XYZ file of C-alpha atoms in Angstrom:
357
model
C 93.845 144.316 105.354
C 93.441 142.634 102.037
C 89.939 141.408 101.068
C 88.712 139.936 97.838
C 86.484 142.393 96.013
C 84.126 139.755 94.705
C 83.467 138.640 98.316
C 83.244 142.178 99.678
C 80.538 142.921 97.112
C 78.390 139.946 98.065
C 75.077 140.861 99.738
C 75.283 139.906 103.383
C 72.870 137.121 104.480
C 70.178 138.453 106.793
C 68.106 135.945 108.742
C 64.664 136.914 110.038
C 64.504 138.757 113.312
C 62.466 136.514 115.563
C 61.210 139.094 118.040
C 58.204 141.269 117.205
C 58.684 143.347 120.315
C 60.257 143.257 123.759
C 58.783 139.796 124.545
C 56.586 138.700 121.633
C 58.029 135.827 119.611
C 57.334 135.802 115.929
C 55.862 132.853 114.062
C 58.573 131.876 111.604
C 57.086 131.081 108.149
C 60.186 132.099 106.187
C 62.474 129.039 105.990
C 60.366 126.144 104.582
C 60.847 124.076 107.786
C 58.673 121.111 108.803
C 55.949 122.433 111.155
C 55.394 118.917 112.502
C 58.908 118.855 113.917
C 61.650 116.278 113.541
C 61.320 112.595 112.827
C 60.425 110.849 116.131
C 62.755 107.968 115.174
C 65.563 110.484 114.705
C 64.903 111.953 118.153
C 65.212 108.558 119.781
C 68.401 107.820 117.949
C 69.837 111.194 118.930
C 69.147 110.605 122.631
C 70.988 107.304 122.455
C 73.936 108.837 120.582
C 74.651 111.777 122.869
C 77.154 109.840 125.028
C 79.428 109.483 122.003
C 79.863 113.132 121.044
C 83.365 113.232 122.524
C 84.445 111.222 119.465
C 84.910 112.476 115.972
C 82.245 111.298 113.467
C 82.853 108.850 110.628
C 84.575 111.086 108.073
C 82.837 109.290 105.224
C 79.369 108.968 106.736
C 79.643 105.355 105.633
C 76.503 103.849 107.213
C 74.351 106.734 106.009
C 75.761 106.619 102.460
C 75.215 102.869 102.245
C 71.594 103.246 103.505
C 70.800 105.965 101.003
C 72.342 104.016 98.173
C 70.336 100.904 99.072
C 67.132 102.848 99.302
C 67.481 104.415 95.848
C 69.144 101.647 93.958
C 72.587 103.129 93.621
C 76.130 102.182 94.665
C 77.656 103.752 97.806
C 80.322 105.254 95.539
C 77.568 107.333 93.986
C 76.610 109.083 97.258
C 78.240 111.796 99.340
C 76.980 113.753 102.344
C 77.403 117.389 103.350
C 76.762 119.930 106.081
C 73.429 120.911 104.509
C 72.768 121.282 100.789
C 74.265 124.751 100.886
C 77.689 123.329 101.641
C 77.298 120.942 98.697
C 76.558 123.981 96.446
C 79.689 125.602 97.760
C 81.760 122.499 97.205
C 80.476 122.241 93.630
C 81.498 125.835 92.938
C 84.843 125.353 94.686
C 85.552 122.242 92.656
C 84.278 123.293 89.287
C 84.733 127.054 88.954
C 87.817 129.089 88.222
C 87.546 132.877 88.312
C 85.627 134.007 85.239
C 83.975 130.641 84.632
C 80.220 130.678 84.172
C 77.344 129.054 86.001
C 73.938 129.173 84.359
C 70.914 129.500 86.657
C 67.409 130.949 86.698
C 66.678 134.480 87.807
C 64.182 133.771 90.553
C 65.626 130.563 92.018
C 67.483 129.517 95.171
C 69.777 132.410 95.939
C 72.664 130.234 97.141
C 73.560 129.327 93.521
C 74.211 132.996 92.847
C 76.026 133.693 96.079
C 78.354 130.688 95.888
C 79.181 131.323 92.247
C 80.134 134.934 92.958
C 81.991 133.874 96.088
C 84.348 131.790 93.969
C 84.811 134.519 91.444
C 82.561 132.920 88.874
C 80.124 134.695 86.585
C 76.411 133.982 87.178
C 74.391 133.832 83.973
C 70.776 134.321 85.105
C 67.947 133.274 82.776
C 64.455 134.674 83.468
C 61.776 132.228 84.519
C 58.921 131.431 82.161
C 55.558 131.290 83.911
C 57.458 131.082 87.188
C 59.169 127.918 85.976
C 62.696 127.194 84.743
C 62.936 128.010 81.000
C 65.157 125.043 80.231
C 65.220 125.846 76.511
C 66.626 129.309 77.201
C 69.035 127.958 79.810
C 70.436 125.448 77.300
C 70.893 128.300 74.779
C 72.781 130.344 77.478
C 75.542 127.717 77.773
C 78.885 128.827 76.328
C 82.427 127.431 76.243
C 82.977 129.075 79.634
C 80.052 127.367 81.255
C 81.012 124.785 83.949
C 77.808 124.424 85.935
C 74.059 124.630 85.302
C 71.758 124.805 88.348
C 68.188 123.575 88.068
C 66.022 123.715 91.227
C 63.188 121.211 90.706
C 60.779 121.924 92.309
C 61.931 125.512 92.304
C 62.562 127.528 95.407
C 61.047 130.130 95.830
C 58.206 129.712 93.281
C 57.276 126.112 94.067
C 56.887 125.159 90.378
C 58.460 122.155 88.697
C 59.638 120.898 85.330
C 58.314 117.616 83.961
C 60.147 114.544 82.716
C 60.017 115.345 78.979
C 61.222 118.877 79.616
C 64.225 117.680 81.600
C 64.997 114.863 79.149
C 65.124 117.353 76.213
C 67.259 119.687 78.245
C 69.801 117.097 79.271
C 70.206 116.050 75.669
C 71.255 119.641 74.775
C 73.837 120.101 77.519
C 77.456 119.408 76.502
C 79.132 116.517 78.228
C 81.691 118.696 79.932
C 79.084 120.863 81.645
C 77.822 119.564 85.004
C 74.026 119.757 85.488
C 73.116 120.261 89.135
C 69.498 119.361 89.834
C 68.504 120.435 93.337
C 65.682 118.149 94.502
C 65.332 119.477 98.064
C 61.556 119.315 97.869
C 61.143 116.069 95.933
C 59.241 114.304 98.700
C 56.383 116.832 98.400
C 55.907 116.459 94.670
C 52.464 115.295 93.454
C 52.704 115.746 89.646
C 52.738 112.306 87.931
C 55.331 113.202 85.268
C 58.049 114.379 87.698
C 61.414 113.247 86.249
C 63.061 110.170 87.691
C 66.670 111.217 87.239
C 67.985 108.318 89.299
C 67.534 106.223 86.108
C 70.016 108.590 84.358
C 72.592 107.976 87.061
C 72.036 104.214 87.043
C 72.593 104.337 83.231
C 75.973 105.984 83.832
C 75.390 109.700 82.988
C 78.574 111.404 84.132
C 77.556 115.085 84.002
C 74.546 115.007 86.380
C 74.387 115.426 90.163
C 71.246 115.388 92.298
C 71.128 117.363 95.527
C 68.771 116.338 98.376
C 68.339 117.205 101.997
C 67.093 116.035 105.429
C 66.068 119.624 106.280
C 62.637 119.639 104.819
C 60.328 116.618 105.049
C 62.477 114.869 107.667
C 62.477 117.966 109.945
C 66.279 117.976 110.594
C 67.107 121.517 109.380
C 68.916 122.351 112.613
C 71.339 119.438 112.190
C 72.410 120.568 108.636
C 72.412 117.342 106.650
C 72.423 117.169 102.857
C 73.421 114.540 100.402
C 74.157 114.200 96.686
C 73.960 111.481 94.019
C 76.272 111.387 91.081
C 78.726 109.323 89.017
C 81.465 107.632 91.130
C 84.261 109.699 89.535
C 82.406 112.956 90.312
C 81.629 111.887 93.862
C 85.264 110.909 94.427
C 86.368 114.301 93.181
C 83.919 116.136 95.490
C 85.114 114.033 98.447
C 88.562 115.541 97.856
C 87.069 119.035 98.102
C 84.892 118.633 101.174
C 86.287 119.219 104.670
C 87.087 116.221 106.862
C 84.315 115.494 109.372
C 81.946 117.881 107.606
C 78.885 115.911 108.700
C 78.726 115.721 112.451
C 78.037 112.553 114.410
C 74.461 113.525 115.494
C 73.449 114.432 111.974
C 74.611 111.071 110.682
C 72.762 109.179 113.423
C 69.534 111.186 112.941
C 69.648 110.868 109.140
C 70.088 107.128 109.358
C 67.024 106.827 111.596
C 64.908 109.407 109.688
C 65.101 107.643 106.328
C 63.211 104.695 107.936
C 60.516 106.907 109.489
C 57.951 106.363 106.762
C 55.119 107.369 109.097
C 56.587 110.820 109.703
C 57.223 111.324 105.999
C 53.635 110.353 105.246
C 52.239 112.710 107.859
C 54.437 115.550 106.679
C 53.452 115.040 103.066
C 49.756 114.948 103.943
C 50.051 118.118 105.995
C 51.851 119.894 103.180
C 49.147 118.852 100.733
C 46.397 120.081 102.988
C 48.240 123.367 103.713
C 48.773 123.904 99.993
C 45.074 123.545 99.313
C 44.291 125.905 102.176
C 46.584 128.656 100.917
C 45.479 128.318 97.299
C 41.829 128.760 98.427
C 42.417 131.518 100.987
C 44.885 133.570 98.917
C 42.520 133.432 95.943
C 39.698 134.579 98.228
C 41.828 137.619 99.057
C 42.120 138.538 95.381
C 45.674 137.270 95.092
C 47.083 134.828 92.588
C 49.122 132.130 94.290
C 51.645 130.274 92.143
C 50.783 126.552 91.872
C 53.294 124.754 94.176
C 54.779 121.298 94.548
C 56.492 122.066 97.808
C 55.842 123.023 101.435
C 55.510 126.708 100.679
C 53.585 129.077 98.414
C 54.648 132.219 96.641
C 52.563 134.956 95.062
C 52.669 138.515 93.750
C 51.305 141.239 96.009
C 50.213 144.811 95.292
C 52.974 147.208 96.213
C 56.456 146.576 97.644
C 57.303 143.102 98.894
C 59.769 144.336 101.503
C 57.126 146.695 102.948
C 54.638 143.876 103.077
C 57.213 141.598 104.840
C 57.665 144.321 107.498
C 53.917 144.734 107.858
C 53.542 141.016 108.445
C 56.416 141.036 110.888
C 54.671 143.749 112.860
C 51.668 141.409 112.974
C 53.753 138.552 114.306
C 54.780 136.573 111.233
C 58.005 136.293 109.210
C 57.862 135.550 105.488
C 60.451 135.744 102.722
C 60.471 138.765 100.497
C 61.739 137.970 96.998
C 63.073 141.188 95.551
C 66.611 140.053 96.271
C 65.919 136.746 94.551
C 64.972 138.447 91.283
C 61.176 138.425 91.938
C 60.287 141.943 93.026
C 56.749 142.351 94.315
C 56.474 138.683 95.465
C 56.557 137.013 98.866
C 56.946 133.353 99.899
C 55.100 131.799 102.873
C 56.231 128.505 104.384
C 53.493 126.202 105.626
C 53.015 126.186 109.340
C 50.705 124.312 111.630
C 46.969 124.618 110.920
C 46.682 127.340 113.562
C 49.693 129.226 112.210
C 48.364 129.015 108.677
C 45.034 130.521 109.733
C 46.774 133.235 111.692
C 48.985 134.025 108.743
C 46.027 134.541 106.470
C 44.330 136.791 109.052
C 47.510 138.868 109.323
C 47.813 139.089 105.570
C 44.182 140.178 105.233
C 44.743 142.916 107.795
C 47.988 144.089 106.182
C 46.360 144.264 102.714
C 43.554 146.434 103.996
C 45.658 148.648 106.267
């Protein structure tokens, strides 16, 4: 059987085992999900839509695209939807990379950029973070004539840090027009910094080499439905629509997304819970003698003494899953997603016990 070497050599994705023992279920704090659950308006819409699942969905997600465009002051031709943001990353690599082409990204950012680049036979140019944040100056310097994509996760997963408006503006000015800048804004709804960049203005002004990735998985609580979307120039979006599979966004995801974007109460509650959880972890982790990285998201990352994989296993044995970051380029660090108040308190107790074991 013939297999492609660059795919055979990819690290296999391993999801967290959700059983601590024969019957004990683990508390999952490893995937940055919404602990408050899905949007109630989305649940209502889903229940009403179930009778229609014998039909194929709208291949263009027309109603959802129009609603997103209206909300953010864009044209529908500037919006496309996907089966989660990860599919959009794959489509970008499929559409933009030939074997040997380069994609610039941080070392210590969302691992899908690396995996999808390698999957298409591209070369990943990984630039170290600076103070746990994208070093945009160094990333701009890493661009060569073979570069086709630059990935910027803002706020960054897994560190939770973000780049400000001036930093991004200077960076965009240095990127050649024929290089596509992919800014992943999966956690934008949690951001509190006042100078966070408003890149929608760049798209409204007609910038052709910028695409913004967003998701319904995080603040809207629809991770299980796999619904992402992207904003870009009409020509780019039209090109990506040629790449994406037909019916890639299922009927229920479209219905739920359309309802969720109007659920401002759920978004507000989720944002407030994330803010309170962030303050809790910053305080409690510091009290344990750890140094949490300042976060603008619904998770917190920090360095630990010793091996991060061993710590992840120790926490699993105590009933909690976290994300160990050695494979992401951040050895000796772990990431904890915010849970409910009770889960957060239990996580700190488990971590305290593991540190002193």
